[in-house]
Coordinates of C-alpha atoms in Angstrom, one line a residue:
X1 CA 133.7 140.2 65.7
X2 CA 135.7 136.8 66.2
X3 CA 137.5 135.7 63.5
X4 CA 139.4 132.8 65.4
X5 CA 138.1 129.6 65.7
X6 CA 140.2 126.9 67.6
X7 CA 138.3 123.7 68.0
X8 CA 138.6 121.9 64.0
X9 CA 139.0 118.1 62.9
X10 CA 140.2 117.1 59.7
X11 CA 140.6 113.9 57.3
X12 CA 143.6 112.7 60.4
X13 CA 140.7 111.8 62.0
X14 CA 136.7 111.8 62.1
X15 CA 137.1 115.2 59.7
X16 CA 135.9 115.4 56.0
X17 CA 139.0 118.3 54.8
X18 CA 142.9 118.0 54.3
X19 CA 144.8 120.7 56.9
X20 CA 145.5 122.6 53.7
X21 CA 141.9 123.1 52.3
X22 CA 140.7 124.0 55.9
X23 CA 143.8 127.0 55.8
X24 CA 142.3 128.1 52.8
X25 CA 138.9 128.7 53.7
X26 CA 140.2 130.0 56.7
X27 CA 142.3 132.5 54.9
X28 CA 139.1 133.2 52.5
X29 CA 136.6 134.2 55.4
X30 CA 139.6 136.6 56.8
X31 CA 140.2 134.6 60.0
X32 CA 143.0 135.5 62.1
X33 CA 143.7 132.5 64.0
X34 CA 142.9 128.9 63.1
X35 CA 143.4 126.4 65.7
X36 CA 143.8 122.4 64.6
X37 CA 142.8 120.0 67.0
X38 CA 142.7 116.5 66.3
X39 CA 141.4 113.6 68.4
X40 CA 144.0 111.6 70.4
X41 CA 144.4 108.3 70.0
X42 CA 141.9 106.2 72.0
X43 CA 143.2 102.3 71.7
X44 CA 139.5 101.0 72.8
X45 CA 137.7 103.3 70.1
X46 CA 140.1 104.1 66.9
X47 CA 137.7 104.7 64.7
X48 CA 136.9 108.3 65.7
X49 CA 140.2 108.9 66.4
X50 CA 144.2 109.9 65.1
X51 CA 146.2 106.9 64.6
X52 CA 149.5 106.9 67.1
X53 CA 151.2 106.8 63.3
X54 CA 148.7 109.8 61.9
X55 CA 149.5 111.7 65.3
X56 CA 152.9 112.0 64.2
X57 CA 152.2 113.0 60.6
X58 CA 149.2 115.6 61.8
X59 CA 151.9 117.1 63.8
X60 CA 154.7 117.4 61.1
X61 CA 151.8 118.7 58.6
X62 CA 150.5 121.3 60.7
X63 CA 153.8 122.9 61.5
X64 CA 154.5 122.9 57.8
X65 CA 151.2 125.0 57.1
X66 CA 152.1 127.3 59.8
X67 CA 155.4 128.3 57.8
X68 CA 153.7 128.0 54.7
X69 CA 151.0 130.7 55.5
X70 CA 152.3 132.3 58.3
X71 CA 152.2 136.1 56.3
X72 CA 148.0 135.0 55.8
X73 CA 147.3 133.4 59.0
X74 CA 148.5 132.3 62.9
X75 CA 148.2 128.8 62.5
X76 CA 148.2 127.0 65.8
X77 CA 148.8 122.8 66.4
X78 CA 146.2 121.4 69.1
X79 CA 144.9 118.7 69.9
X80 CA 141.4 117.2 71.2
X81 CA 142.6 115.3 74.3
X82 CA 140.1 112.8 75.4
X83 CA 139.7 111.9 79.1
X84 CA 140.5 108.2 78.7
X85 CA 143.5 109.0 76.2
X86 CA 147.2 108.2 77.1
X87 CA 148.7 110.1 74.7
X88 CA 151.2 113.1 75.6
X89 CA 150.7 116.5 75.0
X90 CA 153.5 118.6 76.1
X91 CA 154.4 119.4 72.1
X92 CA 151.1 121.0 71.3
X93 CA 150.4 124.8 71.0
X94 CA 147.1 124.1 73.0
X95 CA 144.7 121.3 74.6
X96 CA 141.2 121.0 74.8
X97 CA 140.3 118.2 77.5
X98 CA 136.8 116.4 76.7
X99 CA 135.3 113.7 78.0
X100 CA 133.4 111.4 75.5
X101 CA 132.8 108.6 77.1
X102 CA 131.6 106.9 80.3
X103 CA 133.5 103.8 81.9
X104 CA 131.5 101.3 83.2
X105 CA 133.2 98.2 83.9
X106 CA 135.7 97.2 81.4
X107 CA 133.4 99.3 78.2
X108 CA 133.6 102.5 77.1
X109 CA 130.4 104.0 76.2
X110 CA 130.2 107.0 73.8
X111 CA 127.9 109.6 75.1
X112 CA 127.2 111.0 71.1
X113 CA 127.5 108.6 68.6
X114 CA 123.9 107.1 69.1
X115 CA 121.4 107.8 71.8
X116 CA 120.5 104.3 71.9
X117 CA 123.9 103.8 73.0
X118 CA 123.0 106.2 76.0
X119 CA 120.0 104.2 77.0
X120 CA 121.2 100.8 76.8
X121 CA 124.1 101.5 79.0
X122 CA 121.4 103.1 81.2
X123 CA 119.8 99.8 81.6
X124 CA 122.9 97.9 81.6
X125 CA 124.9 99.6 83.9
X126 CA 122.9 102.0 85.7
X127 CA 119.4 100.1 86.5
X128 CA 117.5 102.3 84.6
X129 CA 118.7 105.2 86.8
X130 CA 119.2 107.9 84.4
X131 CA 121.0 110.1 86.5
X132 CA 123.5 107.7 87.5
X133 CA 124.8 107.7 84.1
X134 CA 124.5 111.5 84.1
X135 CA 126.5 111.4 87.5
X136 CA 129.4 109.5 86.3
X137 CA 129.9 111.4 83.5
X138 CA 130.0 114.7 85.3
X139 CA 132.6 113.0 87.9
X140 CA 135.1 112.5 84.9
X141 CA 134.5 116.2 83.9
X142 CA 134.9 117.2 87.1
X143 CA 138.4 116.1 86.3
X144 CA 138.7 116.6 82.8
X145 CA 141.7 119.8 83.2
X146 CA 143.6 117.9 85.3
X147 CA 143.6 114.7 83.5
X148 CA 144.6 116.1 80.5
X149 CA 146.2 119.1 80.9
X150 CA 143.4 121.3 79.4
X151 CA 143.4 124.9 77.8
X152 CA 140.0 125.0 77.0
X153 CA 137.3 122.7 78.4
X154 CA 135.7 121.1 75.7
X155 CA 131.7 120.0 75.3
X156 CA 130.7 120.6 78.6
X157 CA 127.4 118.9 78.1
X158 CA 127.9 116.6 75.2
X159 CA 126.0 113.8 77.3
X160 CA 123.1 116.0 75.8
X161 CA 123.7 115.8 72.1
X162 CA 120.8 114.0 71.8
X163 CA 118.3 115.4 74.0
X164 CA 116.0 117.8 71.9
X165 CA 115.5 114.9 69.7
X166 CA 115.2 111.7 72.1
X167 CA 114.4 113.3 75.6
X168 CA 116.9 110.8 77.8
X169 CA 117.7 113.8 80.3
X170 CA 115.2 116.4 82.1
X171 CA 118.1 118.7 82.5
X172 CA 116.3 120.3 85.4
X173 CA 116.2 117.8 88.0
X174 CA 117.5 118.1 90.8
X175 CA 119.9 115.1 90.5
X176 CA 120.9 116.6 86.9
X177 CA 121.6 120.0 88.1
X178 CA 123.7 119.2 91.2
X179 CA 125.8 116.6 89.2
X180 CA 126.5 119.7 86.2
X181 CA 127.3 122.4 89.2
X182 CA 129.4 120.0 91.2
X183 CA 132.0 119.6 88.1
X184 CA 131.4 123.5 87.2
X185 CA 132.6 124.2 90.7
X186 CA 135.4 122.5 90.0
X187 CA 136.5 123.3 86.4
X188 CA 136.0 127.3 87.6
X189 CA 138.7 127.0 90.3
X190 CA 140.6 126.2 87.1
X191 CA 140.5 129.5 85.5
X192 CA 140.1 127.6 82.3
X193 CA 138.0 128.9 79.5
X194 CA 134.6 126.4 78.6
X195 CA 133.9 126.1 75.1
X196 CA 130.5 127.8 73.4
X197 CA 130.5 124.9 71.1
X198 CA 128.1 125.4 68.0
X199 CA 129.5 121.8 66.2
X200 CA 125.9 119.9 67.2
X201 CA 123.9 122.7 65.9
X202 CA 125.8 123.0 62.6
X203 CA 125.6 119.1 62.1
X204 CA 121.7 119.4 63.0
X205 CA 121.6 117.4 66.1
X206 CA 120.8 120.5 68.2
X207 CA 119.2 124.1 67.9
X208 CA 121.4 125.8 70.5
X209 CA 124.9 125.1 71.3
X210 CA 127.0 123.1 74.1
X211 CA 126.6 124.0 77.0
X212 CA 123.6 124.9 77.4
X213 CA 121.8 128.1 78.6
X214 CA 121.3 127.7 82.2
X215 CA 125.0 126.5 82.4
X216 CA 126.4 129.9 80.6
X217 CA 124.1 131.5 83.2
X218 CA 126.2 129.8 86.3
X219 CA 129.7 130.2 84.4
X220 CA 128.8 133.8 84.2
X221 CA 127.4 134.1 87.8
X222 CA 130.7 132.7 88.7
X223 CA 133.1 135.1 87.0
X224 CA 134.0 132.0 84.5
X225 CA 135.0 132.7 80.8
X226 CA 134.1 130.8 77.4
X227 CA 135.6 130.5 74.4
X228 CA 133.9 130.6 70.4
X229 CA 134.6 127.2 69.0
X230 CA 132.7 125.3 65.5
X231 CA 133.8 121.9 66.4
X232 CA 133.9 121.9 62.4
X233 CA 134.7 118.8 60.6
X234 CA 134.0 120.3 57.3
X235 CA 135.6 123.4 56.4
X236 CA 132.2 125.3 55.5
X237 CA 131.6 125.0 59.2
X238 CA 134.3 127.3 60.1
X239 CA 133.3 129.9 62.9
X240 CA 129.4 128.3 62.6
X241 CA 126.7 131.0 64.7
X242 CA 129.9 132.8 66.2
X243 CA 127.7 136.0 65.4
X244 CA 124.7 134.3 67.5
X245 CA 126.9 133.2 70.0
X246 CA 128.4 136.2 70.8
X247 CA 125.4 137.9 71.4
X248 CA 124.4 135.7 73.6
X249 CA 127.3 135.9 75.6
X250 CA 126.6 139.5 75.9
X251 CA 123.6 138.8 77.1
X252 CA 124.3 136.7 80.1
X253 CA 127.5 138.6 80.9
X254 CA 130.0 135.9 79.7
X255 CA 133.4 137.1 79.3
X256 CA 135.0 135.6 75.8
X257 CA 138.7 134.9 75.5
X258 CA 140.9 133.5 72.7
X259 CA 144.0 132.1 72.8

């Protein structure tokens, strides 16, 4: 049974907890490791986001609850680097490298805030081509490690957030599938672990976690490993489905790692 979980927001950015209540229910549910990992500071898109000012305090917090509770609980201070993000990294116990967004032009748009977001930039930018959109985003997680220095590859398929609900994607064709394998290929030369991220399903958007099944199925054909992560921005979301997710990892053959 895994009793780590390494991919958790708080109120420093788009989380609903302090650091200290999230500890706590950690500590409660008998967890071993609990890794924070805030957003970086995005200038275009703050909302979301740590301030460059709450960066700083996140950091001097966290290292403060790791000293508090260390006899309880490892305590580990990470951070959710987006793609587009300039902000460094080299102080942080770990890095999970996402991508969130897709660049077109001089805009930013956020694959899962809205899904009407998704299809208006489709028109927009893409000519109604779909997999365009679905193509650029893969070519910046293609990259995703080496832009930001990446532990754990984060969301692999977030573009999908929406897609059992507003069908934008038929994440079988052909187009789809090459553009998902091309930046697996990559990412696997990496050695880096991907995320079996359960924060869509917890938050109802989804049924079945990031990435999705026929993905697992190629990171296992390909010797890669995954990681449990909640994505949790509310502490009762700590370790959400790691039970269901395991089993499906043992099903496809999936090596899981922790840090």
């Amino acid at each position: 049974m895994i009793l780590s979980d390494f991919h958790v927001h708080t109120c420093y950015c788009d989380g609903k907890d302090s650091p200290e209540d999230v500890v706590i229910e950690a500590i409660s549910r008998g967890m071993k490791k609990l890794g924070f990992s805030g957003h970086s500071y995005t200038w275009f898109d703050e909302e979301p986001c740590m301030s460059k000012d709450g960066t700083e305090e996140y950091k001097r917090e966290i290292w403060k609850l790791k000293r508090k509770y260390e006899a309880q609980i490892e305590i580990l201070c990470g951070t959710e680097q987006d793609y587009y993000s300039d902000m460094p990294v080299d102080d942080y116990d770990f890095v999970i490298g996402s991508v969130h967004y897709v660049k077109c032009g001089n805009e930013y748009i956020h694959v899962d805030h809205k899904p009407e977001m998704l299809t208006d930039a489709i028109d927009k930018y893409f000519a109604g081509d779909t997999y365009a959109l679905a193509e650029a985003y893969y070519d910046s997680v293609s990259d995703v490690v080496n832009r930001t220095h990446a532990d754990i590859i984060g969301h692999f398929d977030l573009l999908t957030k929406f897609n059992e609900q507003v069908r934008i994607f038929d994440e079988d064709n052909e187009r789809y599938v090459t553009a998902s394998n091309n930046a697996l290929d990559m990412l696997l030369k990496t050695g880096k672990p991907f995320e079996i991220n359960t924060g869509a399903v917890s938050r109802g958007y989804r049924t079945s976690p990031y990435p999705s099944e026929r993905i697992l199925k190629y990171i296992a054909e390909h010797n890669g490993t995954v990681i449990m992560s909640s994505d949790s921005h509310d502490k009762n979301n700590l370790m959400y489905a790691f039970n269901e997710c395991e089993e499906l990892a043992r099903k496809l053959g999936l090596k899981v790692v922790e840090l």
